[in-house]
């Protein structure tokens, strides 16, 4: 989970800096675009599992999906820790 925290920190920093040509800054401004992008990445992720399966491409597509999902969390100001909490509730185990 440390890597997710680092990504979230980077997203927050870029959002605050509001660089004109930062991908994160540009995409955060447009909720419609980020939603379309997540749908595209979800499709590519699922599609990658059907083709001549490549672990590398499959993992790359998942990373794209995760990254863009984290952007949407930031747009809605939802803490990713709620995901951890929800997963713990669903599996009723010791905290992850």
Short mmCIF file of N, CA and C in Angstrom, two decimals:
data_model
loop_
_atom_site.label_atom_id
_atom_site.label_comp_id
_atom_site.label_asym_id
_atom_site.label_seq_id
_atom_site.Cartn_x
_atom_site.Cartn_y
_atom_site.Cartn_z
N UNK A 1 0.82 -1.21 0.00
CA UNK A 1 0.00 0.00 0.00
C UNK A 1 0.85 1.27 0.00
N UNK A 2 2.15 1.13 0.30
CA UNK A 2 3.01 2.31 0.32
C UNK A 2 3.07 2.98 -1.04
N UNK A 3 3.13 2.17 -2.09
CA UNK A 3 3.22 2.74 -3.43
C UNK A 3 1.95 3.51 -3.78
N UNK A 4 0.81 3.05 -3.30
CA UNK A 4 -0.44 3.77 -3.55
C UNK A 4 -0.42 5.11 -2.83
N UNK A 5 0.09 5.12 -1.60
CA UNK A 5 0.21 6.38 -0.85
C UNK A 5 1.09 7.36 -1.60
N UNK A 6 2.20 6.87 -2.17
CA UNK A 6 3.11 7.75 -2.92
C UNK A 6 2.43 8.33 -4.15
N UNK A 7 1.67 7.51 -4.84
CA UNK A 7 0.95 7.98 -6.02
C UNK A 7 -0.08 9.04 -5.62
N UNK A 8 -0.81 8.78 -4.55
CA UNK A 8 -1.82 9.73 -4.06
C UNK A 8 -1.16 11.05 -3.68
N UNK A 9 -0.02 10.98 -3.00
CA UNK A 9 0.71 12.20 -2.63
C UNK A 9 1.11 13.00 -3.86
N UNK A 10 1.60 12.30 -4.88
CA UNK A 10 2.01 12.98 -6.11
C UNK A 10 0.80 13.64 -6.79
N UNK A 11 -0.31 12.94 -6.82
CA UNK A 11 -1.54 13.49 -7.41
C UNK A 11 -1.96 14.75 -6.66
N UNK A 12 -1.94 14.71 -5.33
CA UNK A 12 -2.33 15.87 -4.52
C UNK A 12 -1.40 17.05 -4.76
N UNK A 13 -0.10 16.78 -4.83
CA UNK A 13 0.87 17.86 -5.08
C UNK A 13 0.63 18.50 -6.44
N UNK A 14 0.42 17.67 -7.45
CA UNK A 14 0.19 18.20 -8.80
C UNK A 14 -1.11 19.00 -8.85
N UNK A 15 -2.09 18.55 -8.11
CA UNK A 15 -3.37 19.27 -8.10
C UNK A 15 -3.18 20.65 -7.48
N UNK A 16 -2.41 20.73 -6.42
CA UNK A 16 -2.18 22.00 -5.75
C UNK A 16 -1.31 22.94 -6.58
N UNK A 17 -0.32 22.40 -7.28
CA UNK A 17 0.58 23.23 -8.09
C UNK A 17 -0.10 23.79 -9.33
N UNK A 18 -1.05 23.06 -9.84
CA UNK A 18 -1.81 23.48 -11.03
C UNK A 18 -0.92 23.85 -12.20
N UNK A 19 0.05 22.99 -12.50
CA UNK A 19 0.90 23.23 -13.67
C UNK A 19 0.05 23.15 -14.93
N UNK A 20 0.28 24.08 -15.85
CA UNK A 20 -0.51 24.14 -17.07
C UNK A 20 -0.43 22.86 -17.89
N UNK A 21 0.76 22.30 -18.00
CA UNK A 21 0.94 21.18 -18.91
C UNK A 21 1.16 19.85 -18.19
N UNK A 22 0.77 19.77 -16.95
CA UNK A 22 0.85 18.52 -16.20
C UNK A 22 -0.38 17.68 -16.55
N UNK A 23 -0.16 16.43 -16.91
CA UNK A 23 -1.27 15.53 -17.25
C UNK A 23 -2.27 15.48 -16.11
N UNK A 24 -1.76 15.36 -14.90
CA UNK A 24 -2.64 15.27 -13.73
C UNK A 24 -3.46 16.55 -13.58
N UNK A 25 -2.82 17.69 -13.68
CA UNK A 25 -3.54 18.97 -13.55
C UNK A 25 -4.62 19.12 -14.61
N UNK A 26 -4.30 18.72 -15.82
CA UNK A 26 -5.27 18.85 -16.91
C UNK A 26 -6.46 17.91 -16.74
N UNK A 27 -6.18 16.67 -16.40
CA UNK A 27 -7.24 15.67 -16.32
C UNK A 27 -8.15 15.88 -15.11
N UNK A 28 -7.60 16.40 -14.02
CA UNK A 28 -8.39 16.62 -12.81
C UNK A 28 -9.48 17.67 -13.03
N UNK A 29 -9.28 18.56 -13.98
CA UNK A 29 -10.25 19.62 -14.25
C UNK A 29 -11.51 19.13 -14.96
N UNK A 30 -11.46 17.94 -15.54
CA UNK A 30 -12.56 17.49 -16.39
C UNK A 30 -13.11 16.14 -15.92
N UNK A 31 -14.20 16.18 -15.14
CA UNK A 31 -14.79 14.95 -14.60
C UNK A 31 -15.28 14.01 -15.70
N UNK A 32 -15.84 14.58 -16.76
CA UNK A 32 -16.32 13.74 -17.86
C UNK A 32 -15.16 12.98 -18.49
N UNK A 33 -14.05 13.68 -18.70
CA UNK A 33 -12.90 13.05 -19.34
C UNK A 33 -12.34 11.92 -18.48
N UNK A 34 -12.20 12.16 -17.18
CA UNK A 34 -11.61 11.13 -16.32
C UNK A 34 -12.52 9.90 -16.27
N UNK A 35 -13.82 10.11 -16.27
CA UNK A 35 -14.75 8.97 -16.27
C UNK A 35 -14.62 8.17 -17.57
N UNK A 36 -14.53 8.87 -18.70
CA UNK A 36 -14.33 8.19 -19.98
C UNK A 36 -13.00 7.44 -19.99
N UNK A 37 -11.99 8.09 -19.43
CA UNK A 37 -10.66 7.48 -19.39
C UNK A 37 -10.67 6.20 -18.55
N UNK A 38 -11.36 6.22 -17.44
CA UNK A 38 -11.45 5.02 -16.58
C UNK A 38 -12.17 3.90 -17.33
N UNK A 39 -13.24 4.24 -18.03
CA UNK A 39 -13.95 3.22 -18.82
C UNK A 39 -13.04 2.64 -19.90
N UNK A 40 -12.28 3.50 -20.54
CA UNK A 40 -11.34 3.06 -21.57
C UNK A 40 -10.28 2.12 -20.96
N UNK A 41 -9.74 2.53 -19.83
CA UNK A 41 -8.70 1.72 -19.18
C UNK A 41 -9.26 0.39 -18.67
N UNK A 42 -10.50 0.40 -18.17
CA UNK A 42 -11.13 -0.84 -17.71
C UNK A 42 -11.34 -1.79 -18.90
N UNK A 43 -11.76 -1.24 -20.01
CA UNK A 43 -11.94 -2.05 -21.22
C UNK A 43 -10.60 -2.64 -21.66
N UNK A 44 -9.57 -1.81 -21.71
CA UNK A 44 -8.25 -2.29 -22.13
C UNK A 44 -7.72 -3.36 -21.18
N UNK A 45 -7.95 -3.17 -19.89
CA UNK A 45 -7.51 -4.15 -18.89
C UNK A 45 -8.20 -5.49 -19.13
N UNK A 46 -9.51 -5.46 -19.27
CA UNK A 46 -10.27 -6.70 -19.51
C UNK A 46 -9.91 -7.32 -20.85
N UNK A 47 -9.77 -6.49 -21.85
CA UNK A 47 -9.44 -6.96 -23.19
C UNK A 47 -8.07 -7.63 -23.22
N UNK A 48 -7.16 -7.12 -22.44
CA UNK A 48 -5.81 -7.67 -22.40
C UNK A 48 -5.80 -9.10 -21.88
N UNK A 49 -6.78 -9.45 -21.06
CA UNK A 49 -6.83 -10.81 -20.53
C UNK A 49 -7.40 -11.80 -21.54
N UNK A 50 -8.01 -11.30 -22.61
CA UNK A 50 -8.60 -12.18 -23.62
C UNK A 50 -7.66 -12.47 -24.78
N UNK A 51 -6.77 -11.54 -25.08
CA UNK A 51 -5.88 -11.68 -26.23
C UNK A 51 -4.84 -12.75 -25.95
N UNK A 52 -3.84 -12.78 -26.80
CA UNK A 52 -2.67 -13.61 -26.50
C UNK A 52 -2.09 -13.04 -25.23
N UNK A 53 -2.40 -13.68 -24.15
CA UNK A 53 -2.14 -13.14 -22.82
C UNK A 53 -0.67 -12.79 -22.60
N UNK A 54 -0.43 -11.55 -22.20
CA UNK A 54 0.90 -11.07 -21.84
C UNK A 54 0.80 -10.51 -20.43
N UNK A 55 1.53 -11.10 -19.51
CA UNK A 55 1.49 -10.63 -18.13
C UNK A 55 1.89 -9.16 -18.05
N UNK A 56 2.93 -8.78 -18.78
CA UNK A 56 3.43 -7.41 -18.74
C UNK A 56 2.34 -6.43 -19.18
N UNK A 57 1.69 -6.70 -20.31
CA UNK A 57 0.64 -5.79 -20.80
C UNK A 57 -0.56 -5.77 -19.85
N UNK A 58 -0.89 -6.94 -19.31
CA UNK A 58 -2.00 -7.05 -18.37
C UNK A 58 -1.73 -6.18 -17.14
N UNK A 59 -0.53 -6.27 -16.60
CA UNK A 59 -0.13 -5.47 -15.44
C UNK A 59 -0.11 -3.98 -15.80
N UNK A 60 0.41 -3.64 -16.97
CA UNK A 60 0.44 -2.24 -17.41
C UNK A 60 -0.96 -1.64 -17.49
N UNK A 61 -1.89 -2.41 -18.03
CA UNK A 61 -3.26 -1.90 -18.13
C UNK A 61 -3.90 -1.75 -16.76
N UNK A 62 -3.59 -2.66 -15.85
CA UNK A 62 -4.12 -2.53 -14.49
C UNK A 62 -3.57 -1.27 -13.82
N UNK A 63 -2.29 -1.01 -14.03
CA UNK A 63 -1.67 0.20 -13.45
C UNK A 63 -2.33 1.46 -14.00
N UNK A 64 -2.63 1.47 -15.29
CA UNK A 64 -3.34 2.61 -15.88
C UNK A 64 -4.71 2.79 -15.23
N UNK A 65 -5.41 1.69 -15.05
CA UNK A 65 -6.74 1.74 -14.44
C UNK A 65 -6.67 2.22 -12.99
N UNK A 66 -5.71 1.71 -12.26
CA UNK A 66 -5.54 2.12 -10.86
C UNK A 66 -5.20 3.60 -10.76
N UNK A 67 -4.26 4.05 -11.58
CA UNK A 67 -3.85 5.45 -11.56
C UNK A 67 -5.03 6.38 -11.83
N UNK A 68 -5.78 6.09 -12.87
CA UNK A 68 -6.90 6.96 -13.21
C UNK A 68 -8.03 6.88 -12.17
N UNK A 69 -8.18 5.73 -11.56
CA UNK A 69 -9.15 5.59 -10.47
C UNK A 69 -8.74 6.44 -9.28
N UNK A 70 -7.45 6.46 -8.99
CA UNK A 70 -6.94 7.30 -7.89
C UNK A 70 -7.16 8.78 -8.19
N UNK A 71 -7.03 9.16 -9.45
CA UNK A 71 -7.33 10.54 -9.84
C UNK A 71 -8.79 10.88 -9.55
N UNK A 72 -9.69 9.96 -9.84
CA UNK A 72 -11.11 10.21 -9.58
C UNK A 72 -11.38 10.31 -8.08
N UNK A 73 -10.67 9.50 -7.28
CA UNK A 73 -10.79 9.63 -5.82
C UNK A 73 -10.40 11.04 -5.40
N UNK A 74 -9.31 11.55 -5.95
CA UNK A 74 -8.83 12.89 -5.60
C UNK A 74 -9.83 13.96 -6.05
N UNK A 75 -10.39 13.80 -7.22
CA UNK A 75 -11.38 14.76 -7.72
C UNK A 75 -12.56 14.86 -6.76
N UNK A 76 -13.00 13.71 -6.25
CA UNK A 76 -14.14 13.69 -5.34
C UNK A 76 -13.74 13.85 -3.87
N UNK A 77 -12.45 14.03 -3.64
CA UNK A 77 -11.91 14.21 -2.29
C UNK A 77 -12.33 13.06 -1.36
N UNK A 78 -12.20 11.85 -1.88
CA UNK A 78 -12.49 10.64 -1.11
C UNK A 78 -11.16 9.99 -0.76
N UNK A 79 -10.98 9.73 0.51
CA UNK A 79 -9.73 9.12 0.97
C UNK A 79 -9.68 7.66 0.56
N UNK A 80 -8.54 7.26 0.03
CA UNK A 80 -8.37 5.87 -0.38
C UNK A 80 -8.37 4.94 0.83
N UNK A 81 -8.15 5.48 2.01
CA UNK A 81 -8.20 4.65 3.23
C UNK A 81 -9.59 4.04 3.42
N UNK A 82 -10.61 4.67 2.84
CA UNK A 82 -11.96 4.11 2.91
C UNK A 82 -12.04 2.78 2.15
N UNK A 83 -11.23 2.64 1.11
CA UNK A 83 -11.19 1.38 0.37
C UNK A 83 -10.60 0.29 1.26
N UNK A 84 -9.52 0.63 1.92
CA UNK A 84 -8.89 -0.33 2.84
C UNK A 84 -9.88 -0.75 3.93
N UNK A 85 -10.57 0.22 4.47
CA UNK A 85 -11.57 -0.04 5.52
C UNK A 85 -12.68 -0.95 4.99
N UNK A 86 -13.17 -0.65 3.80
CA UNK A 86 -14.24 -1.45 3.20
C UNK A 86 -13.77 -2.88 2.93
N UNK A 87 -12.56 -3.04 2.43
CA UNK A 87 -12.03 -4.38 2.17
C UNK A 87 -11.89 -5.17 3.46
N UNK A 88 -11.44 -4.50 4.50
CA UNK A 88 -11.35 -5.17 5.81
C UNK A 88 -12.73 -5.61 6.29
N UNK A 89 -13.73 -4.77 6.09
CA UNK A 89 -15.11 -5.12 6.48
C UNK A 89 -15.63 -6.31 5.68
N UNK A 90 -15.32 -6.31 4.41
CA UNK A 90 -15.82 -7.38 3.54
C UNK A 90 -15.22 -8.74 3.88
N UNK A 91 -13.96 -8.72 4.27
CA UNK A 91 -13.29 -9.98 4.52
C UNK A 91 -13.20 -10.33 6.00
N UNK A 92 -13.63 -9.39 6.85
CA UNK A 92 -13.69 -9.61 8.30
C UNK A 92 -12.43 -10.27 8.85
N UNK A 93 -11.30 -9.75 8.40
CA UNK A 93 -10.02 -10.27 8.89
C UNK A 93 -9.30 -9.16 9.63
N UNK A 94 -8.12 -9.49 10.07
CA UNK A 94 -7.27 -8.47 10.68
C UNK A 94 -7.04 -7.39 9.63
N UNK A 95 -6.83 -6.15 10.06
CA UNK A 95 -6.60 -5.06 9.10
C UNK A 95 -5.49 -5.39 8.12
N UNK A 96 -5.72 -4.99 6.88
CA UNK A 96 -4.73 -5.20 5.82
C UNK A 96 -3.58 -4.25 6.01
#
